Amino acid sequence: MKLHFTIPVSERLRQTFGSRYVLYSLYLEGFLFCKVRYSQLHHWNDQLRRVFGSTVPAFPPKFYLAMTASMADERRSQLEEYLQNVTVDPSITNSDVFISFFRKLQQVVLYKMGLSRELMGYFSLFFLQDHSNGVLSVVKKVAEFELPYVSLQSMKELGCKIGIRKWYMDPSLDTMLMGCRAAVNLLYIQALQEIEKNWVKPTDGQMQKLELLQKEANKTKVVFLVQFLELVQEVQHYGYMQLDPCACDYPEVGCSATVHVGNKEISCCIKLPSNQTKEVSFKISRVRCWEVTFLGASTQPEDQGREQTLELRFEYCDSDSWRWIVFYTKQAFLLSSCFKKIISEQLIKTTKEDKEMQVEMPESLKSKKSRIQQSQIAWFDFIPRKRVLFRPSEEDNVFEKIREEDL
C-alpha cells in the first residue's frame, strides 16, 4: 500500500552558529507527521540503498551554491515526489531501516511536549474510541513499528482517534514522574478523563477533595497537580486499564463482566445468568499461562463492517486447583499486553529488590541464596505459549490459533 506523503510547507531557520537550514513539514494522510531536514533524509536514503540497491528511487541532488527561494521550493517538491515513490515498494516500507527512521522522527512530538527521553518509555500512543453515549474504549496500543496515521485510516469505520496515555500497570510508578512538569500534566489529564468516563469512581468524600484540588490546579499551580495525583491514587481502579463489557465463563457459562486490569490483578464485576452480580479479583501471581484465539468474524450492520471475535483464556489457580477461565472480547490482545506488562514490571521490581538486599555472605550460604531467587522467579510460574498443552478441539470453531510469541 502506497503511503500518501506530502510536504506542503517548509521553513528557513538559523543554527546556533549563524548558518541557515530548511526544515520540511512531512504530512502523512493529511496529518502532520514530523519535521525533518534534507540531510536527515539524505542519510536515510544512503541506508536504504545499502539494503535495496537500485530499487530505491533517485534522491534529489545536493545544491552546492547558496539556496534561493525558488531552489528551496524545487527541492521541497522533489523530496515530496521521492517519498511518494519510495513507499510504493512494500519490502521497503516493512523494513527495519524504514520503520526505525520514522519512529525516531515521531519522538519529536514528545520532545515538543517537554517530556525527557528517560521518561518516554512510561507513555505510549493508543487508538481510542469515544462512543456517542460517553463511553471511552481503548482499542489497542500502537505497536513500536506501527505508523499510527496509516492504521488510523484503516479503522475509519470505528471512528478512532490517537491519544497519549501512560503505559505501566503499577500505579506507584507515578512517583517516578513527579519531577517532570510535562509528565505530571499528562497524568493529570488522563486522571480527569478516567473520572469523567467512570473508569475510576471516587467516594463522595474523595470527590469533594479532588474537586477542590482541581480548582487550584487549574490555576497552573504544580503543587496542587501533584497533590491531586497523590489523592487519586487512593481511588479504586486508578491506574487500571478498563475493557468494554464482555462475556466470560466464570463462575459459570453465560456470565458477562466489566474488567479492570492493573496493580497485579484482574478486577471483575461479573453478572451471573441469574442477574446477580459478583466482585472477583484474579491475582496475576496465580496465572500460569494464557493464550489468545481468533474465532472468526461476526457480521455487523453495513456501516460497521465485520468485527473480529477473539477470546483470551488463562490458566488460574482457583482454590488450590487449576482451571481455564475465558473472556470473549475484541480487546483480547490489549488484555494480553496488560498481562505481559504487569509480569515484566514485577520481575524488574523483584530483581531490583534482590540487588539492594545483596550483602557479603559466606560461601556456604550462597547456594541457599540462589535457591531463594529461583523460587521467587518460579512464583510467577509463567509458561511460554509453545509449552502449553491445552488445545481446543475442532468443534470449537477455531479458524486460527495465535500464540503469545506472535503478539
CSV table of C-alpha atoms in Angstrom, one decimal, residues 24-382:
chain,number,residue,atom,x,y,z
A,24,TYR,CA,10.4,20.4,5.9
A,25,SER,CA,7.0,19.5,7.3
A,26,LEU,CA,6.0,15.9,6.4
A,27,TYR,CA,2.3,15.2,6.3
A,28,LEU,CA,1.0,11.6,6.2
A,29,GLU,CA,-2.6,11.1,5.1
A,30,GLY,CA,-3.3,14.8,5.6
A,31,PHE,CA,-1.9,15.0,9.2
A,32,LEU,CA,1.5,16.5,10.3
A,33,PHE,CA,3.7,13.5,10.8
A,34,CYS,CA,7.1,15.2,11.6
A,35,LYS,CA,9.6,17.8,10.6
A,36,VAL,CA,12.9,16.9,9.0
A,37,ARG,CA,16.0,18.3,7.3
A,38,TYR,CA,17.3,17.4,3.9
A,39,SER,CA,20.5,16.0,5.5
A,40,GLN,CA,18.5,13.5,7.6
A,41,LEU,CA,16.6,12.3,4.5
A,42,HIS,CA,19.8,12.1,2.5
A,43,HIS,CA,21.4,9.9,5.2
A,44,TRP,CA,18.3,7.7,5.3
A,45,ASN,CA,18.4,7.3,1.5
A,46,ASP,CA,22.0,6.1,1.8
A,47,GLN,CA,20.9,3.4,4.3
A,48,LEU,CA,18.1,2.3,2.0
A,49,ARG,CA,20.4,2.0,-0.9
A,50,ARG,CA,22.8,-0.2,1.0
A,51,VAL,CA,20.0,-2.6,1.6
A,52,PHE,CA,17.8,-2.3,-1.5
A,53,GLY,CA,20.3,-1.1,-4.1
A,54,SER,CA,18.9,0.4,-7.4
A,55,THR,CA,15.3,-0.3,-6.5
A,56,VAL,CA,15.3,2.9,-4.4
A,57,PRO,CA,14.2,5.9,-6.4
A,58,ALA,CA,16.7,8.7,-7.3
A,59,PHE,CA,17.2,11.1,-4.4
A,60,PRO,CA,17.1,14.9,-5.1
A,61,PRO,CA,20.7,16.1,-5.6
A,62,LYS,CA,22.6,18.4,-3.3
A,63,PHE,CA,23.0,22.2,-4.0
A,64,TYR,CA,26.5,23.5,-3.7
A,65,LEU,CA,25.6,27.1,-4.2
A,66,ALA,CA,23.6,29.4,-1.9
A,67,MET,CA,20.0,28.2,-2.0
A,68,THR,CA,17.4,30.7,-3.3
A,69,ALA,CA,13.7,30.6,-2.5
A,70,SER,CA,12.9,29.0,-5.9
A,71,MET,CA,15.6,26.4,-5.4
A,72,ALA,CA,14.2,25.6,-1.9
A,73,ASP,CA,10.7,25.2,-3.3
A,74,GLU,CA,12.0,22.9,-6.1
A,75,ARG,CA,13.8,20.7,-3.6
A,76,ARG,CA,10.6,20.6,-1.5
A,77,SER,CA,8.7,19.3,-4.5
A,78,GLN,CA,11.4,16.8,-5.3
A,79,LEU,CA,11.5,15.4,-1.8
A,80,GLU,CA,7.7,15.0,-1.8
A,81,GLU,CA,7.9,13.0,-5.0
A,82,TYR,CA,10.8,10.9,-3.7
A,83,LEU,CA,8.8,10.0,-0.5
A,84,GLN,CA,5.7,9.1,-2.5
A,85,ASN,CA,7.8,6.8,-4.8
A,86,VAL,CA,9.9,5.1,-2.2
A,87,THR,CA,6.8,4.0,-0.3
A,88,VAL,CA,5.4,2.1,-3.3
A,89,ASP,CA,7.6,-0.9,-2.6
A,90,PRO,CA,6.2,-2.9,0.5
A,91,SER,CA,9.6,-4.5,1.0
A,92,ILE,CA,11.0,-1.1,1.8
A,93,THR,CA,8.1,0.2,4.0
A,94,ASN,CA,8.2,-3.0,6.0
A,95,SER,CA,11.9,-2.9,6.5
A,96,ASP,CA,13.8,-2.1,9.8
A,97,VAL,CA,15.6,0.8,8.0
A,98,PHE,CA,12.3,2.5,7.0
A,99,ILE,CA,10.4,1.9,10.3
A,100,SER,CA,13.2,2.9,12.7
A,101,PHE,CA,13.8,6.2,10.8
A,102,PHE,CA,10.2,7.4,11.1
A,103,ARG,CA,9.8,6.0,14.6
A,104,LYS,CA,12.7,8.3,15.7
A,105,LEU,CA,11.2,11.3,13.8
A,106,GLN,CA,7.9,10.9,15.7
A,107,GLN,CA,9.7,11.3,19.0
A,108,VAL,CA,9.8,15.0,18.1
A,109,VAL,CA,6.2,15.1,19.4
A,110,LEU,CA,7.2,14.0,22.9
A,111,TYR,CA,10.2,16.4,22.9
A,112,LYS,CA,7.9,19.3,21.9
A,113,MET,CA,5.7,18.4,24.9
A,114,GLY,CA,8.8,18.7,27.2
A,115,LEU,CA,9.0,15.0,28.0
A,116,SER,CA,12.6,13.9,28.6
A,117,ARG,CA,14.0,10.9,26.7
A,118,GLU,CA,14.3,9.0,30.0
A,119,LEU,CA,10.6,9.2,30.6
A,120,MET,CA,9.3,8.4,27.1
A,121,GLY,CA,9.0,4.7,27.9
A,122,TYR,CA,6.4,5.4,30.5
A,123,PHE,CA,4.0,6.6,27.8
A,124,SER,CA,2.6,5.2,24.6
A,125,LEU,CA,0.2,6.0,21.8
A,126,PHE,CA,-3.2,4.3,21.8
A,127,PHE,CA,-6.1,4.1,19.4
A,128,LEU,CA,-9.2,5.3,21.3
A,129,GLN,CA,-12.9,5.2,20.5
A,130,ASP,CA,-15.2,7.8,22.0
A,131,HIS,CA,-18.7,6.4,21.8
A,132,SER,CA,-21.8,8.6,21.4
A,133,ASN,CA,-23.1,7.5,24.8
A,134,GLY,CA,-20.0,8.9,26.5
A,135,VAL,CA,-18.1,5.6,26.9
A,136,LEU,CA,-14.4,5.6,26.2
A,137,SER,CA,-12.8,2.4,24.7
A,138,VAL,CA,-9.1,1.7,24.3
A,139,VAL,CA,-9.0,-0.2,21.1
A,140,LYS,CA,-5.3,-1.1,21.1
A,141,LYS,CA,-1.8,0.1,21.8
A,142,VAL,CA,0.1,1.4,18.9
A,143,ALA,CA,2.9,-1.0,18.2
A,144,GLU,CA,6.5,0.2,18.2
A,145,PHE,CA,6.9,-0.4,14.5
A,146,GLU,CA,3.4,0.9,13.5
A,147,LEU,CA,2.7,4.0,11.5
A,148,PRO,CA,-0.2,5.4,13.6
A,149,TYR,CA,-1.9,7.5,10.9
A,150,VAL,CA,-1.8,4.7,8.4
A,151,SER,CA,-3.5,2.4,10.8
A,152,LEU,CA,-6.0,5.1,11.8
A,153,GLN,CA,-7.2,5.2,8.1
A,154,SER,CA,-7.8,1.5,8.2
A,155,MET,CA,-10.1,1.9,11.2
A,156,LYS,CA,-12.3,4.7,9.8
A,157,GLU,CA,-15.5,2.8,10.4
A,158,LEU,CA,-14.7,2.7,14.2
A,159,GLY,CA,-14.3,6.5,14.4
A,160,CYS,CA,-11.0,6.1,16.3
A,161,LYS,CA,-8.5,8.8,17.3
A,162,ILE,CA,-5.0,8.6,18.7
A,163,GLY,CA,-4.2,9.5,22.2
A,164,ILE,CA,-1.2,9.5,24.5
A,165,ARG,CA,-1.6,7.5,27.7
A,166,LYS,CA,0.7,6.2,30.4
A,167,TRP,CA,1.9,2.7,29.7
A,168,TYR,CA,2.5,1.0,33.0
A,169,MET,CA,0.3,-1.1,35.3
A,170,ASP,CA,1.7,-0.3,38.7
A,171,PRO,CA,0.2,3.0,39.9
A,172,SER,CA,3.1,3.5,42.4
A,173,LEU,CA,5.3,4.3,39.3
A,174,ASP,CA,3.6,7.7,39.2
A,175,THR,CA,6.2,8.8,41.7
A,176,MET,CA,8.9,8.4,39.1
A,177,LEU,CA,7.4,11.1,37.0
A,178,MET,CA,6.6,13.8,39.6
A,179,GLY,CA,9.8,15.7,38.8
A,180,CYS,CA,8.7,16.4,35.2
A,181,ARG,CA,6.0,19.0,34.6
A,182,ALA,CA,5.1,17.6,31.2
A,183,ALA,CA,4.7,14.1,32.6
A,184,VAL,CA,2.6,15.4,35.5
A,185,ASN,CA,0.3,17.2,33.1
A,186,LEU,CA,-0.2,14.0,31.1
A,187,LEU,CA,-1.0,12.0,34.2
A,188,TYR,CA,-3.4,14.8,35.4
A,189,ILE,CA,-5.3,15.0,32.1
A,190,GLN,CA,-5.7,11.2,32.0
A,191,ALA,CA,-6.9,11.0,35.6
A,192,LEU,CA,-9.5,13.7,34.9
A,193,GLN,CA,-10.7,11.8,31.8
A,194,GLU,CA,-11.0,8.5,33.7
A,195,ILE,CA,-13.0,10.1,36.4
A,196,GLU,CA,-15.3,11.7,33.8
A,197,LYS,CA,-15.7,8.4,32.0
A,198,ASN,CA,-16.4,6.4,35.2
A,199,TRP,CA,-13.3,4.3,34.9
A,200,VAL,CA,-12.5,5.2,38.4
A,201,LYS,CA,-15.2,6.0,41.0
A,202,PRO,CA,-14.2,8.1,43.9
A,203,THR,CA,-16.3,8.1,47.0
A,204,ASP,CA,-18.3,11.3,47.8
A,205,GLY,CA,-15.6,12.4,50.3
A,206,GLN,CA,-12.8,11.7,47.8
A,207,MET,CA,-14.6,13.5,45.0
A,208,GLN,CA,-15.0,16.7,47.1
A,209,LYS,CA,-11.3,16.8,47.9
A,210,LEU,CA,-10.4,16.1,44.2
A,211,GLU,CA,-12.7,18.9,43.0
A,212,LEU,CA,-11.1,21.4,45.4
A,213,LEU,CA,-7.6,20.4,44.3
A,214,GLN,CA,-8.7,20.6,40.6
A,215,LYS,CA,-9.8,24.2,41.0
A,216,GLU,CA,-6.4,25.1,42.4
A,217,ALA,CA,-4.6,23.0,39.8
A,218,ASN,CA,-6.4,24.9,37.0
A,219,LYS,CA,-4.5,28.0,38.2
A,220,THR,CA,-1.4,26.2,36.9
A,221,LYS,CA,0.0,25.6,40.4
A,222,VAL,CA,2.1,22.4,40.1
A,223,VAL,CA,1.9,21.6,43.8
A,224,PHE,CA,-1.8,21.1,43.5
A,225,LEU,CA,-1.4,18.9,40.4
A,226,VAL,CA,0.9,16.6,42.4
A,227,GLN,CA,-1.5,16.6,45.4
A,228,PHE,CA,-4.4,15.7,43.1
A,229,LEU,CA,-2.4,12.8,41.7
A,230,GLU,CA,-1.4,11.6,45.2
A,231,LEU,CA,-5.0,11.6,46.3
A,232,VAL,CA,-6.4,10.0,43.2
A,233,GLN,CA,-4.1,7.0,43.7
A,234,GLU,CA,-6.3,6.1,46.7
A,235,VAL,CA,-9.3,5.7,44.4
A,236,GLN,CA,-10.4,2.2,43.4
A,237,HIS,CA,-9.1,1.1,40.0
A,238,TYR,CA,-6.9,4.2,39.5
A,239,GLY,CA,-4.1,3.3,37.1
A,240,TYR,CA,-6.1,0.3,35.7
A,241,MET,CA,-7.0,-0.4,32.1
A,242,GLN,CA,-10.7,-0.8,31.7
A,243,LEU,CA,-12.1,-3.1,29.0
A,244,ASP,CA,-15.5,-2.9,27.3
A,245,PRO,CA,-18.2,-5.3,28.9
A,246,CYS,CA,-17.6,-8.8,27.6
A,247,ALA,CA,-18.8,-12.4,28.0
A,248,CYS,CA,-17.0,-14.9,30.3
A,249,ASP,CA,-17.4,-18.4,31.6
A,250,TYR,CA,-16.6,-17.7,35.3
A,251,PRO,CA,-18.0,-18.8,37.6
A,252,GLU,CA,-20.3,-20.4,35.0
A,253,VAL,CA,-21.1,-20.2,31.3
A,254,GLY,CA,-23.3,-17.4,30.3
A,255,CYS,CA,-21.8,-14.6,32.5
A,256,SER,CA,-20.8,-11.1,31.5
A,257,ALA,CA,-18.1,-9.0,33.1
A,258,THR,CA,-16.8,-5.5,33.4
A,259,VAL,CA,-13.0,-5.9,33.6
A,260,HIS,CA,-10.3,-3.6,35.1
A,261,VAL,CA,-6.7,-4.8,34.9
A,262,GLY,CA,-3.8,-3.3,36.7
A,263,ASN,CA,-1.8,-3.4,40.0
A,264,LYS,CA,-1.2,-7.1,39.7
A,265,GLU,CA,-4.8,-8.1,39.4
A,266,ILE,CA,-7.8,-8.6,37.0
A,267,SER,CA,-10.7,-7.0,38.9
A,268,CYS,CA,-14.1,-8.1,37.5
A,269,CYS,CA,-17.7,-7.2,38.3
A,270,ILE,CA,-19.4,-10.3,37.0
A,271,LYS,CA,-23.1,-10.5,36.2
A,272,LEU,CA,-24.5,-14.0,36.6
A,273,PRO,CA,-27.2,-15.6,34.4
A,274,SER,CA,-29.5,-15.1,37.4
A,275,ASN,CA,-28.8,-11.3,37.2
A,276,GLN,CA,-26.9,-11.3,40.5
A,277,THR,CA,-23.5,-9.6,40.5
A,278,LYS,CA,-20.3,-10.8,42.0
A,279,GLU,CA,-17.0,-9.0,42.5
A,280,VAL,CA,-14.0,-11.1,41.7
A,281,SER,CA,-10.2,-10.4,41.8
A,282,PHE,CA,-7.9,-12.7,39.8
A,283,LYS,CA,-4.3,-12.3,41.0
A,284,ILE,CA,-1.7,-12.3,38.2
A,285,SER,CA,0.6,-14.2,40.5
A,286,ARG,CA,-1.8,-17.1,40.3
A,287,VAL,CA,-2.0,-17.1,36.5
A,288,ARG,CA,0.2,-19.8,35.0
A,289,CYS,CA,-0.2,-19.1,31.2
A,290,TRP,CA,-2.7,-17.6,28.8
A,291,GLU,CA,-3.5,-17.6,25.1
A,292,VAL,CA,-5.4,-15.6,22.5
A,293,THR,CA,-7.6,-17.3,20.0
A,294,PHE,CA,-9.2,-16.0,16.8
A,295,LEU,CA,-12.7,-17.4,16.5
A,296,GLY,CA,-13.8,-15.8,13.2
A,297,ALA,CA,-15.7,-12.6,12.3
A,298,SER,CA,-19.2,-11.7,13.2
A,299,THR,CA,-21.4,-9.8,10.8
A,300,GLN,CA,-22.2,-6.2,11.9
A,301,PRO,CA,-24.5,-3.6,10.4
A,302,GLU,CA,-23.3,-2.4,7.0
A,303,ASP,CA,-21.7,0.8,8.3
A,304,GLN,CA,-19.7,-1.2,10.9
A,305,GLY,CA,-18.2,-3.9,8.6
A,306,ARG,CA,-17.2,-7.2,10.2
A,307,GLU,CA,-16.0,-7.5,13.8
A,308,GLN,CA,-13.3,-10.0,14.8
A,309,THR,CA,-14.3,-12.5,17.5
A,310,LEU,CA,-11.5,-13.1,19.9
A,311,GLU,CA,-11.1,-14.9,23.2
A,312,LEU,CA,-8.4,-14.8,25.9
A,313,ARG,CA,-8.2,-17.8,28.2
A,314,PHE,CA,-5.8,-18.1,31.1
A,315,GLU,CA,-5.0,-21.0,33.4
A,316,TYR,CA,-5.7,-19.9,37.0
A,317,CYS,CA,-5.1,-21.5,40.4
A,318,ASP,CA,-8.5,-21.3,42.0
A,319,SER,CA,-8.9,-22.8,45.4
A,320,ASP,CA,-5.7,-24.9,45.0
A,321,SER,CA,-6.8,-26.4,41.7
A,322,TRP,CA,-6.0,-25.2,38.1
A,323,ARG,CA,-8.8,-24.2,35.7
A,324,TRP,CA,-9.1,-22.3,32.5
A,325,ILE,CA,-11.0,-19.1,32.5
A,326,VAL,CA,-12.2,-17.5,29.3
A,327,PHE,CA,-13.0,-13.9,28.3
A,328,TYR,CA,-14.6,-13.3,24.9
A,329,THR,CA,-13.5,-9.8,24.0
A,330,LYS,CA,-12.4,-8.0,20.9
A,331,GLN,CA,-9.8,-6.4,23.2
A,332,ALA,CA,-8.1,-9.8,23.8
A,333,PHE,CA,-4.7,-8.5,22.5
A,334,LEU,CA,-4.9,-5.4,24.7
A,335,LEU,CA,-5.6,-7.6,27.7
A,336,SER,CA,-2.7,-9.9,26.8
A,337,SER,CA,-0.4,-6.9,26.6
A,338,CYS,CA,-1.5,-5.8,30.1
A,339,PHE,CA,-0.7,-9.2,31.4
A,340,LYS,CA,2.8,-9.1,30.0
A,341,LYS,CA,3.3,-5.6,31.3
A,342,ILE,CA,2.3,-6.5,34.8
A,343,ILE,CA,4.6,-9.5,34.9
A,344,SER,CA,7.6,-7.6,33.4
A,345,GLU,CA,7.2,-4.8,35.9
A,346,GLN,CA,7.0,-7.2,38.8
A,347,LEU,CA,10.1,-9.1,37.6
A,348,ILE,CA,12.0,-5.8,37.3
A,349,LYS,CA,10.9,-4.8,40.8
A,350,THR,CA,11.9,-8.2,42.3
A,351,THR,CA,15.3,-8.1,40.6
A,352,LYS,CA,15.9,-4.5,41.9
A,353,GLU,CA,15.0,-5.5,45.4
A,354,ASP,CA,17.3,-8.6,45.2
A,355,LYS,CA,20.2,-6.4,44.2
A,356,GLU,CA,19.6,-3.9,47.0
A,357,MET,CA,19.5,-6.8,49.6
A,358,GLN,CA,22.7,-8.3,48.4
A,359,VAL,CA,25.4,-8.4,51.1
A,360,GLU,CA,28.7,-10.2,51.6
A,361,MET,CA,27.9,-13.7,52.9
A,362,PRO,CA,29.8,-16.9,53.5
A,363,GLU,CA,30.2,-19.4,50.6
A,364,SER,CA,28.0,-21.9,52.5
A,365,LEU,CA,25.0,-19.6,52.2
A,366,LYS,CA,25.4,-18.6,48.5
A,367,SER,CA,23.7,-21.8,47.3
A,368,LYS,CA,20.8,-21.1,49.6
A,369,LYS,CA,20.6,-17.5,48.3
A,370,SER,CA,20.4,-18.9,44.8
A,371,ARG,CA,17.6,-21.3,45.6
A,372,ILE,CA,15.6,-18.4,47.1
A,373,GLN,CA,16.0,-16.3,44.0
A,374,GLN,CA,14.9,-19.2,41.8
A,375,SER,CA,11.8,-19.7,43.9
A,376,GLN,CA,10.9,-16.0,43.6
A,377,ILE,CA,11.0,-16.2,39.8
A,378,ALA,CA,9.1,-19.5,39.8
A,379,TRP,CA,6.4,-17.8,41.9
A,380,PHE,CA,5.1,-16.3,38.7
A,381,ASP,CA,5.2,-19.8,37.0
A,382,PHE,CA,4.8,-18.2,33.6
